[in-house]
Backbone as JSON, one array per atom type, in Angstrom:
{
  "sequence": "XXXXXXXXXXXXXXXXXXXXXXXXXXXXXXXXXXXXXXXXXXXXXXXXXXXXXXXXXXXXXXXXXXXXXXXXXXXXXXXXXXXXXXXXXXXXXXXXXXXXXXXXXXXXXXXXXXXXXXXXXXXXXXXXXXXXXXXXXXXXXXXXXXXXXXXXXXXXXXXXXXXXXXXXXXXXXXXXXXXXXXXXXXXXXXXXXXXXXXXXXXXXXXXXXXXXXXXXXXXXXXXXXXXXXXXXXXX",
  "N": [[41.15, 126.39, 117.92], [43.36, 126.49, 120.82], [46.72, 127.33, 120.77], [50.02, 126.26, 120.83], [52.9, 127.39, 121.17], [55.26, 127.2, 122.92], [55.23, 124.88, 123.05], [55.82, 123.44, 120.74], [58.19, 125.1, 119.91], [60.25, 123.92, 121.61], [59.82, 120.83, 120.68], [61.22, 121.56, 117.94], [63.64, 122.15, 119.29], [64.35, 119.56, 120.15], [64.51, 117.89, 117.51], [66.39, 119.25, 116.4], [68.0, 119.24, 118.36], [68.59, 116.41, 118.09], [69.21, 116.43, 115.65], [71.94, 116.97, 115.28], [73.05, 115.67, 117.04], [73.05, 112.6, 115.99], [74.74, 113.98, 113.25], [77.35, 114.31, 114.77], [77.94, 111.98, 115.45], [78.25, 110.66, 112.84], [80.16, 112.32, 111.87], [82.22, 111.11, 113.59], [82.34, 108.22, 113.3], [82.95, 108.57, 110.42], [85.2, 109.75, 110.8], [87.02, 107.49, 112.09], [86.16, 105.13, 111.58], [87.5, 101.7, 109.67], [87.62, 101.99, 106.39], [86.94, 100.27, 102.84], [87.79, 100.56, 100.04], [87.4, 99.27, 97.01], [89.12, 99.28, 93.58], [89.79, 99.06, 90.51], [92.26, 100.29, 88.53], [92.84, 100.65, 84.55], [96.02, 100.95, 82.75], [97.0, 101.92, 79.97], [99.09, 102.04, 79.11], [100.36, 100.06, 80.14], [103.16, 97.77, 81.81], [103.02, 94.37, 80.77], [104.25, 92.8, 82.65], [103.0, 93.74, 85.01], [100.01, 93.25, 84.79], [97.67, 92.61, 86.59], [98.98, 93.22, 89.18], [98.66, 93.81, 92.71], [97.85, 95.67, 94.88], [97.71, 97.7, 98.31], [96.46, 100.62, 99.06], [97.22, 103.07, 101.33], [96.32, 105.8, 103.74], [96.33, 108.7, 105.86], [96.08, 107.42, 108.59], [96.16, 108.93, 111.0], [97.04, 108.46, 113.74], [95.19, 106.05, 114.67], [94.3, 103.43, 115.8], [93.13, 100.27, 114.68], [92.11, 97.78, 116.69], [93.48, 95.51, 118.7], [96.97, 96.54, 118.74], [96.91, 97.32, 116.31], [95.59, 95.36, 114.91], [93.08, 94.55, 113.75], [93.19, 96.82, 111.47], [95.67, 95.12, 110.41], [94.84, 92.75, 109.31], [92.75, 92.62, 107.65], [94.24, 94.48, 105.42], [95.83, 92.3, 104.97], [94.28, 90.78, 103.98], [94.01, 91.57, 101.73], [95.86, 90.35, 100.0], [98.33, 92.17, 99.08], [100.55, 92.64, 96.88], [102.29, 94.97, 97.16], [102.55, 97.89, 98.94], [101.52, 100.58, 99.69], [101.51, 103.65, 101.73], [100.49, 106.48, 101.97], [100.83, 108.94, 103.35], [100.64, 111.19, 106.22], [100.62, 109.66, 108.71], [100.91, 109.97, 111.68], [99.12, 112.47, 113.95], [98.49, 115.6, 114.08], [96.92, 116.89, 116.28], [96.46, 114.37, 117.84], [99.12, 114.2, 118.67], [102.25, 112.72, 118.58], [102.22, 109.06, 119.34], [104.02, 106.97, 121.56], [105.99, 104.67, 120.25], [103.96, 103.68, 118.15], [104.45, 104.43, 115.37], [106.74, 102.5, 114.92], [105.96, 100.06, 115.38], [103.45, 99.82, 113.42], [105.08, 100.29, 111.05], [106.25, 98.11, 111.16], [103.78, 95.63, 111.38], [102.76, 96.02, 108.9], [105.21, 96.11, 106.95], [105.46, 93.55, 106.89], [104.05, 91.97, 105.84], [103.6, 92.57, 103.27], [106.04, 94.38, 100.89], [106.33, 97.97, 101.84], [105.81, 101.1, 100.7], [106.41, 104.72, 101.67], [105.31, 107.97, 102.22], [105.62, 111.07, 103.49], [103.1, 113.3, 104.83], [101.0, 116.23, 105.28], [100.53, 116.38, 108.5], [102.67, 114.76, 109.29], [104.43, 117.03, 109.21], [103.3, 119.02, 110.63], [103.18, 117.98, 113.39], [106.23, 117.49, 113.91], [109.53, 116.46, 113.95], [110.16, 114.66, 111.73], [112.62, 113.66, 110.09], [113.36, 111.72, 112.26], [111.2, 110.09, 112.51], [110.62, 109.48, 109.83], [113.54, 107.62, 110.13], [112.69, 105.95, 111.95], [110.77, 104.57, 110.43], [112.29, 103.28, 108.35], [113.9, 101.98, 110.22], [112.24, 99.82, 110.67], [111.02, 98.3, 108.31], [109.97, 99.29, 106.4], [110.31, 101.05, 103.22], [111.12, 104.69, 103.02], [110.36, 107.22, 100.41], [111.4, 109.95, 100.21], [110.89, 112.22, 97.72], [111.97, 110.66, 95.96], [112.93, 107.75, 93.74], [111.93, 104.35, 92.66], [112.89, 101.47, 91.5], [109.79, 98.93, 91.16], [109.69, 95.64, 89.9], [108.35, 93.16, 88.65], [107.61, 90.0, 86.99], [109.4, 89.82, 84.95], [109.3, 92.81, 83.96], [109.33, 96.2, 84.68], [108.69, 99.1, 86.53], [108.76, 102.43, 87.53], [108.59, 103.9, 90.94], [107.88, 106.74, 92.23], [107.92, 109.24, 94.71], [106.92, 111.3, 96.47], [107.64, 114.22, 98.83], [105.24, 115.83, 101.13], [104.09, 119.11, 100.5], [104.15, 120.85, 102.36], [106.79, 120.33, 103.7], [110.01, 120.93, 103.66], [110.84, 124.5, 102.11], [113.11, 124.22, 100.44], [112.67, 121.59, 99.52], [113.01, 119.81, 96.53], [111.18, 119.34, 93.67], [108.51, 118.11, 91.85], [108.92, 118.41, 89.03], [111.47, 118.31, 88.67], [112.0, 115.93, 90.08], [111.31, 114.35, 88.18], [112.69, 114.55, 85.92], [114.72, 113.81, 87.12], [114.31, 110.76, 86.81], [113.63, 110.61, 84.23], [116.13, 110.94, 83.44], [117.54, 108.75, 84.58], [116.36, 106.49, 83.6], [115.25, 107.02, 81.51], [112.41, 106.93, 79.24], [110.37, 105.69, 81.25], [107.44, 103.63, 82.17], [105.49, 105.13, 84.82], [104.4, 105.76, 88.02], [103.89, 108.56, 90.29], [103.63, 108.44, 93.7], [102.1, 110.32, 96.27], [101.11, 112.37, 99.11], [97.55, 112.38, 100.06], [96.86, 115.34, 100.06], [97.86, 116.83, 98.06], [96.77, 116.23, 95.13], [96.47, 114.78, 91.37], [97.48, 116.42, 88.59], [98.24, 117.24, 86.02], [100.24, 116.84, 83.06], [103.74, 115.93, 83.55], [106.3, 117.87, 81.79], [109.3, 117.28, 81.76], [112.54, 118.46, 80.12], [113.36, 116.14, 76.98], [111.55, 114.75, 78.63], [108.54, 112.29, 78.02], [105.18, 111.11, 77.76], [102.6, 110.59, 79.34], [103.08, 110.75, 82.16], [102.36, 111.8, 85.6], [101.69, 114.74, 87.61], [101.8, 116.47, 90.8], [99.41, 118.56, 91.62], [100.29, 122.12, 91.87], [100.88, 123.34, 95.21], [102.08, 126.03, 97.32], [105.11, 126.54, 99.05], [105.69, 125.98, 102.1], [108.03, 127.36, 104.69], [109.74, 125.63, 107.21], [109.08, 126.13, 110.91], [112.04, 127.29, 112.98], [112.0, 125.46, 114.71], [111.62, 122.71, 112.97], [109.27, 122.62, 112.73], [105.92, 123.02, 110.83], [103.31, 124.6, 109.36], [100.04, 123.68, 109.4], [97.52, 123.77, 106.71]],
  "CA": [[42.02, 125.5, 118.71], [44.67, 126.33, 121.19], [48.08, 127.38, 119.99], [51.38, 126.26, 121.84], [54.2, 127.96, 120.82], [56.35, 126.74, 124.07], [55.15, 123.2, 123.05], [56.46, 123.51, 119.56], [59.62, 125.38, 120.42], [60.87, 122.26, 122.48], [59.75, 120.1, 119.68], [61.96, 122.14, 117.34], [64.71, 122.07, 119.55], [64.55, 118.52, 120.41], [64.35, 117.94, 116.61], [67.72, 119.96, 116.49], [69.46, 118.33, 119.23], [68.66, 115.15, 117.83], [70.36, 115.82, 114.25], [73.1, 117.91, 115.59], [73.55, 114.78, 117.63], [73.4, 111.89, 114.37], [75.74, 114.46, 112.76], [78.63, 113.9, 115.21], [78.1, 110.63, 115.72], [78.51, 110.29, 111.62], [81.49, 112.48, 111.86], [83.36, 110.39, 114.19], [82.87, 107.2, 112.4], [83.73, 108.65, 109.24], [87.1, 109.68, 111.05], [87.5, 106.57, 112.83], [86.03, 103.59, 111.07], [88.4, 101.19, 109.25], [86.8, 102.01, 105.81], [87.82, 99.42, 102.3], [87.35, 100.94, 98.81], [88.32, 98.77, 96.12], [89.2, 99.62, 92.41], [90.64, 97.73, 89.11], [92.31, 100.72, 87.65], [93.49, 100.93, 83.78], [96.33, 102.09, 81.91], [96.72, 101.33, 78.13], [100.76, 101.52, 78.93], [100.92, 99.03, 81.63], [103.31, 96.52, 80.79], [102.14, 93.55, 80.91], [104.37, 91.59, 83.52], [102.03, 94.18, 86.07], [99.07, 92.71, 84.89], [96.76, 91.65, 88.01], [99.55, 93.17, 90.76], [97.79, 93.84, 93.42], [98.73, 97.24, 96.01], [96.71, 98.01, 99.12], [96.65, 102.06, 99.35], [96.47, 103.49, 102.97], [96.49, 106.94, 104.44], [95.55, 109.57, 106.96], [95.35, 106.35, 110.07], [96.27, 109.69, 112.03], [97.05, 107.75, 115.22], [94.35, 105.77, 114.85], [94.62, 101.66, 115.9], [92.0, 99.63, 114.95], [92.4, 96.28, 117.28], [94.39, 96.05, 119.8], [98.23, 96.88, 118.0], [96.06, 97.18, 114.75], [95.15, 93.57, 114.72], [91.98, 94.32, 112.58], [93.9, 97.03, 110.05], [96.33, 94.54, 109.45], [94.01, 91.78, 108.81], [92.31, 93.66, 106.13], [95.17, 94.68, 104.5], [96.69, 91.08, 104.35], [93.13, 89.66, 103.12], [93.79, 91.54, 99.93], [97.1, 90.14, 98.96], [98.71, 93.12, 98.07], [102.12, 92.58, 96.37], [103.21, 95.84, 97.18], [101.51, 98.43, 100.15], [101.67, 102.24, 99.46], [101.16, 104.41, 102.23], [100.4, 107.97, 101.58], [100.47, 110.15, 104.61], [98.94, 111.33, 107.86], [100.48, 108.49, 109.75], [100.95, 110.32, 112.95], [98.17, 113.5, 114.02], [98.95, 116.68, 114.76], [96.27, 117.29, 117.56], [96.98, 113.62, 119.31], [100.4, 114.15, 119.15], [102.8, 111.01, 118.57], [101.99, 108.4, 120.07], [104.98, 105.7, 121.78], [105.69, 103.58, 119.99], [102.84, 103.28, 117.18], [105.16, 104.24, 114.15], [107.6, 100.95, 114.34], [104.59, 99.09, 115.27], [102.59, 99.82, 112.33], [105.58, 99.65, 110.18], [106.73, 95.99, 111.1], [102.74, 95.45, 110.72], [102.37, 96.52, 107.02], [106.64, 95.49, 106.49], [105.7, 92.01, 107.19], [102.42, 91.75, 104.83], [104.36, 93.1, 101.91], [107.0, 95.28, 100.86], [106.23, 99.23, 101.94], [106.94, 102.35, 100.72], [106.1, 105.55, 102.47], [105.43, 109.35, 101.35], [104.95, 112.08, 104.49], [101.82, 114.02, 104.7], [100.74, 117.41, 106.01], [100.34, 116.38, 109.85], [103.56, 114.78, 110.32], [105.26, 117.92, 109.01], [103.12, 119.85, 111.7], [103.63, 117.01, 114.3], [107.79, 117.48, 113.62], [110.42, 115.15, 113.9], [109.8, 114.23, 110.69], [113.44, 113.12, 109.96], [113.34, 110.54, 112.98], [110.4, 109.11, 112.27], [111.72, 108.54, 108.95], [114.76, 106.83, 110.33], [111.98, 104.98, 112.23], [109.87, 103.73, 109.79], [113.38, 102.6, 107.82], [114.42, 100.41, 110.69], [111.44, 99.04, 111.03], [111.17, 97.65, 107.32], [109.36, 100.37, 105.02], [111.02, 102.34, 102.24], [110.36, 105.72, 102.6], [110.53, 107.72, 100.08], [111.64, 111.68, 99.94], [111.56, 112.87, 96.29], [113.0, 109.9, 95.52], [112.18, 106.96, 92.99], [112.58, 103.1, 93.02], [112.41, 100.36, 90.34], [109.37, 97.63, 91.0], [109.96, 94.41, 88.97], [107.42, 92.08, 88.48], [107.35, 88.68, 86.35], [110.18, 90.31, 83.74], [108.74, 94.16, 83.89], [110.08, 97.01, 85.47], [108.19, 100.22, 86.2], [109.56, 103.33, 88.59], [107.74, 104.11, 92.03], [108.23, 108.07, 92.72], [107.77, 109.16, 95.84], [106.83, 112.98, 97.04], [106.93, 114.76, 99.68], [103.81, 116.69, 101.06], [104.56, 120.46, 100.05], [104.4, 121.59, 104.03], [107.9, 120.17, 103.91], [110.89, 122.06, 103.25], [110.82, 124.8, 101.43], [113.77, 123.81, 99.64], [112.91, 120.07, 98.76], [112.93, 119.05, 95.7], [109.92, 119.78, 93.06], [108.04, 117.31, 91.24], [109.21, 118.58, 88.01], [113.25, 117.89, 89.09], [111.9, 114.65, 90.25], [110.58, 113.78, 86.68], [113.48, 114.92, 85.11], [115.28, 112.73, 87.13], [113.45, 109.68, 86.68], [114.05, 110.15, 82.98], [117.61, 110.83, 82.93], [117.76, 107.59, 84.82], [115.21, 105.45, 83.29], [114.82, 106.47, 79.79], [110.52, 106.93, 79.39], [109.56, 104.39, 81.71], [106.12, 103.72, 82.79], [105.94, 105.75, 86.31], [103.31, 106.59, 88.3], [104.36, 109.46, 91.47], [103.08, 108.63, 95.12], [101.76, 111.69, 96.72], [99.71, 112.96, 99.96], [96.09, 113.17, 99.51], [96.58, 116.92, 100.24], [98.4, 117.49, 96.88], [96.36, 115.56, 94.08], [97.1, 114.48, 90.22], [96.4, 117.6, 87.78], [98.66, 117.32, 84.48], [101.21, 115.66, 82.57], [105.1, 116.73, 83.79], [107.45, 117.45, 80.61], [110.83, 118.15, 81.59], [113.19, 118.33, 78.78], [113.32, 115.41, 76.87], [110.46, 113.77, 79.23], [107.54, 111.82, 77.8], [104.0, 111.66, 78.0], [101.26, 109.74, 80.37], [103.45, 111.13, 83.54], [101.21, 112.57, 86.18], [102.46, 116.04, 88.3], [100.46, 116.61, 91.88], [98.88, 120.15, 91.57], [101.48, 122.74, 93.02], [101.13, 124.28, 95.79], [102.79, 127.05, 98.0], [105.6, 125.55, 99.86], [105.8, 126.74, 103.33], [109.05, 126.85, 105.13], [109.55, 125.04, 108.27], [110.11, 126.76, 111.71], [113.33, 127.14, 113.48], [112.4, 123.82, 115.59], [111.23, 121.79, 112.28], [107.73, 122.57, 112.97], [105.6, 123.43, 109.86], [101.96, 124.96, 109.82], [98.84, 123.36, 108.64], [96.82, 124.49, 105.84]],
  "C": [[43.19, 126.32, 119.24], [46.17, 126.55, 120.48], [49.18, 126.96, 121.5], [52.79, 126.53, 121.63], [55.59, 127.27, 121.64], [56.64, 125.37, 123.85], [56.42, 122.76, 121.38], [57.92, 124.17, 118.86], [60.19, 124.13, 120.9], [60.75, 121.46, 121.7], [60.6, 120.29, 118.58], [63.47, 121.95, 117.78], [65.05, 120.61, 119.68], [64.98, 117.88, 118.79], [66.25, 118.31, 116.4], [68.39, 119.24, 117.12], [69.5, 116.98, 118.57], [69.64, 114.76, 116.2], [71.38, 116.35, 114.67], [74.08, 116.2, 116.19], [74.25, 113.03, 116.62], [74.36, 112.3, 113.66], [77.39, 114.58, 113.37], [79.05, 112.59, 115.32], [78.62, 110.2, 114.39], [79.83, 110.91, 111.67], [82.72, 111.39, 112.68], [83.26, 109.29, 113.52], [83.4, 107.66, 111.22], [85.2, 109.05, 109.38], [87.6, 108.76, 111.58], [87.07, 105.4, 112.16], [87.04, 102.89, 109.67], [87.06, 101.09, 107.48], [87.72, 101.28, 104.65], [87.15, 99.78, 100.99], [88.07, 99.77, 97.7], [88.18, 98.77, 94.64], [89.96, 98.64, 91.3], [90.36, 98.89, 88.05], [92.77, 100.05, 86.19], [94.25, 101.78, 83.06], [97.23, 101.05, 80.82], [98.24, 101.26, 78.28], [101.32, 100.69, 80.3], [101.52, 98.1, 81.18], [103.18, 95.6, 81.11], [102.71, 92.29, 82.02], [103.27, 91.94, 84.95], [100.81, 93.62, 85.85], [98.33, 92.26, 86.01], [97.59, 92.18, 89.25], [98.13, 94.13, 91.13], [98.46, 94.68, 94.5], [97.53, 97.66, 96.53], [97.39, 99.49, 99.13], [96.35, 102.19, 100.33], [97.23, 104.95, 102.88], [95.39, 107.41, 105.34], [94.7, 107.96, 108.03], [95.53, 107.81, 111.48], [96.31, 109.19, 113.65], [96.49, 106.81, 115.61], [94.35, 104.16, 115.51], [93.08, 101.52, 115.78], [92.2, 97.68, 115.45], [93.34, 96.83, 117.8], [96.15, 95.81, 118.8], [97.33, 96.58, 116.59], [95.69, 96.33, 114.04], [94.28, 94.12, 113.75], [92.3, 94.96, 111.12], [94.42, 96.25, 109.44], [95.96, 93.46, 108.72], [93.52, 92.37, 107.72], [92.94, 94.0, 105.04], [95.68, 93.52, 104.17], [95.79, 90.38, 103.57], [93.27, 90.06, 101.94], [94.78, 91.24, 99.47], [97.71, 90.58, 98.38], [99.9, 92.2, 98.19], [102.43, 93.87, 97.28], [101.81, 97.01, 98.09], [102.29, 99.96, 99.89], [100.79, 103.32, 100.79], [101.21, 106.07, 102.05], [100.38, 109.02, 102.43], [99.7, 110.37, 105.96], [99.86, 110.16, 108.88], [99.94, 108.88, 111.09], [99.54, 111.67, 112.68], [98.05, 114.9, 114.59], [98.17, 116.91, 116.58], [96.22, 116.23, 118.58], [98.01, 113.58, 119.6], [100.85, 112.91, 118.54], [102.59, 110.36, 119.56], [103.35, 107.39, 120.01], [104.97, 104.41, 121.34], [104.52, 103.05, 118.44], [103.74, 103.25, 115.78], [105.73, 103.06, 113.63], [106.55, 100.3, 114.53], [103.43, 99.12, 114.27], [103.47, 99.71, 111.42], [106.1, 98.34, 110.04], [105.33, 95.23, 110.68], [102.51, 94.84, 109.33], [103.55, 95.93, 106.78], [106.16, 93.92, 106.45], [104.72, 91.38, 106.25], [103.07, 91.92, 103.43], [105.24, 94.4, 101.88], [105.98, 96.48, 101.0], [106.6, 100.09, 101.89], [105.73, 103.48, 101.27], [106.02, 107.26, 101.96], [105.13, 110.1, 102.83], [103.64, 112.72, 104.2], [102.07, 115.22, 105.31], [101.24, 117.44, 107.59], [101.56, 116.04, 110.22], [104.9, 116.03, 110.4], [104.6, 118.93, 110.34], [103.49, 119.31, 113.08], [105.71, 117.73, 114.95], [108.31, 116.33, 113.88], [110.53, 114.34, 112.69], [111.86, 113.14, 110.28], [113.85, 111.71, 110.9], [112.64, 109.62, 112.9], [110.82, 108.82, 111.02], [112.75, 107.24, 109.26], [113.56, 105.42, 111.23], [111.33, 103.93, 111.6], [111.11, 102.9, 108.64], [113.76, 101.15, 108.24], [113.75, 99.26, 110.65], [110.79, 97.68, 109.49], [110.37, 98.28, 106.24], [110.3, 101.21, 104.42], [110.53, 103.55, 102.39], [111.19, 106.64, 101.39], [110.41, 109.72, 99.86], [112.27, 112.4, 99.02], [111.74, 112.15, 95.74], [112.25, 108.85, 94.58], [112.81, 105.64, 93.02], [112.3, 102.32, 91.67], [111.31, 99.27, 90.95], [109.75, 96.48, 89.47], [108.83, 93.12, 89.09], [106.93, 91.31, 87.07], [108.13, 89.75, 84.64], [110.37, 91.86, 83.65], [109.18, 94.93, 84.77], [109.11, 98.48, 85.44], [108.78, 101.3, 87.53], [108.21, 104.07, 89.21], [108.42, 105.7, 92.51], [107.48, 108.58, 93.87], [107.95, 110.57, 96.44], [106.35, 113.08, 97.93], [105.9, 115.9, 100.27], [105.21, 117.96, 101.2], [104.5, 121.09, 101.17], [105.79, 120.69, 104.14], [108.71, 121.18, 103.68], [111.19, 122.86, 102.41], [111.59, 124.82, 100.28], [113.98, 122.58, 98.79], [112.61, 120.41, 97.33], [111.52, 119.03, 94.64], [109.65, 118.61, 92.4], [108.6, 117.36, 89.66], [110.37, 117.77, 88.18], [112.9, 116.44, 89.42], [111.94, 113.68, 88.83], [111.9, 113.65, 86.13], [114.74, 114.16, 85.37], [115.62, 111.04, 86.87], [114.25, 109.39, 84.97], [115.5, 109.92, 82.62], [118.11, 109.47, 83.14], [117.75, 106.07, 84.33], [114.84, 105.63, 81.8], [113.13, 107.18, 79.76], [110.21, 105.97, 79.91], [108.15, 104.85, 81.82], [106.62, 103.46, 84.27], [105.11, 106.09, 87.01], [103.8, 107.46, 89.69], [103.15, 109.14, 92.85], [103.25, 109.82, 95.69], [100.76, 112.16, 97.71], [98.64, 113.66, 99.1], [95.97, 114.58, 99.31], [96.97, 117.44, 98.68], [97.94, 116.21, 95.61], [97.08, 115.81, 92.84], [96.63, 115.82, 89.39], [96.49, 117.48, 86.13], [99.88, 116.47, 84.68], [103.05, 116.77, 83.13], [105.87, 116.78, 82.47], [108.63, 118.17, 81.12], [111.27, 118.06, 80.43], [113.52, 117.2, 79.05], [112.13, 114.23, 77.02], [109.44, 113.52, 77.91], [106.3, 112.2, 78.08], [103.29, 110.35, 78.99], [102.23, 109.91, 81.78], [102.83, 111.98, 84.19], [102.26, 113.64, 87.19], [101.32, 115.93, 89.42], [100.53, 118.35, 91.52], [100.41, 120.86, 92.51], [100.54, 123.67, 93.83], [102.09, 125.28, 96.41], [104.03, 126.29, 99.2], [105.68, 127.02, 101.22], [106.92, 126.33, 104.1], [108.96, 126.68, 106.51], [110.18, 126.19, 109.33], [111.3, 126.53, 112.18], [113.48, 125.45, 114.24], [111.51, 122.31, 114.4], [109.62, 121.91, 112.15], [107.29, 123.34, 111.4], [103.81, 123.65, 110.06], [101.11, 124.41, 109.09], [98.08, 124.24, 107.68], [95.38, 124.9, 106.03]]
}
């Protein structure tokens, strides 16, 4: 029988183009679709007025709207009834730029659903402006936090919300340790858990002097100092 090499080349390639093609198409939804994980952590020192709260986690929307002014994000987020809305980073995207306008409009969004607090990420340190948009997402009705730590209170109970910024910030902020160490001087051993860009995950326990135990540290990295015009480089 006949061989067709030319026939079976083209079949090969077509073959090729066709997953090459499935494989972008999967990349872009997985960067663009409004995706909804949901968990029912434990911890053995929770005290017990937290019982059942309820906190929608978001990050890395990188510019993104889903609905027109994020009608469908915010729906989503209000169907789960968080008490309390933790954003973690990424808002803005380095490679679309800021967009006009989207920051206060996603924080009055999320502000209006439940109280919000705020941590920077990687991108908006490469983005810059980072201090304005701050002041932005302030007016608009989110806490952000830089370094910094807050008291929640719920049904008698009190636990402290710490709040770091991604390590492409200034090379002089503020370390997770010094954070801790503040926390305690403040607070005694509370139960604390540290908000932190995805980029810099949980690794070990922090002990400053004095500190306690079941406090989580994000891995360290390398801080990188910002350029002359605020700008900071991606990893």
């Amino acid at each position: 029988m006949p061989k067709h090499p030319k026939r079976r080349t083209r079949r090969n390639l077509a073959v090729l183009a066709l997953s090459a093609l499935c494989l972008t198409g999967f990349l872009y939804w997985d960067n663009t679709a409004l995706q909804v994980t949901r968990f029912d952590p434990v911890f053995s020192d929770l005290p017990a007025g937290f019982d059942g709260c309820r906190i929608v986690v978001l990050s890395d929307l990188h510019g993104a709207s889903f609905g027109a002014h994020n009608a469908d994000l915010l729906a989503a987020v209000a169907a789960e009834q968080p008490e309390y809305i933790f954003f973690l980073g990424d808002l803005e995207d380095k490679y679309r730029g800021p967009a006009d306008g989207y920051p206060a409009e996603t924080a009055r969004g999320l502000s209006a659903i439940a109280p919000t607090y705020y941590v920077t990420g990687n991108h908006e340190w490469a983005v810059g402006g980072v201090p304005a948009l701050k002041e932005i997402l302030t007016a608009n009705g989110v806490t952000v936090l830089s370094n910094q730590f807050v008291p929640l209170e719920r049904n008698g109970d009190t636990i402290v919300l710490a709040g770091i910024d991604d390590p492409n910030g200034y090379a002089d902020q503020k370390t997770p340790e010094e954070l801790a160490a503040e926390v305690y001087a403040a607070c005694g051993d509370p139960f604390w858990k540290p908000a932190g860009p995805p980029e810099q995950p949980v690794c070990a326990p922090v002990q400053p002097a004095g500190g306690g135990s079941g406090v989580l540290r994000p891995c360290p990295r390398r801080h990188r100092p910002p350029a002359r015009d605020g700008r900071a480089v991606l990893p």
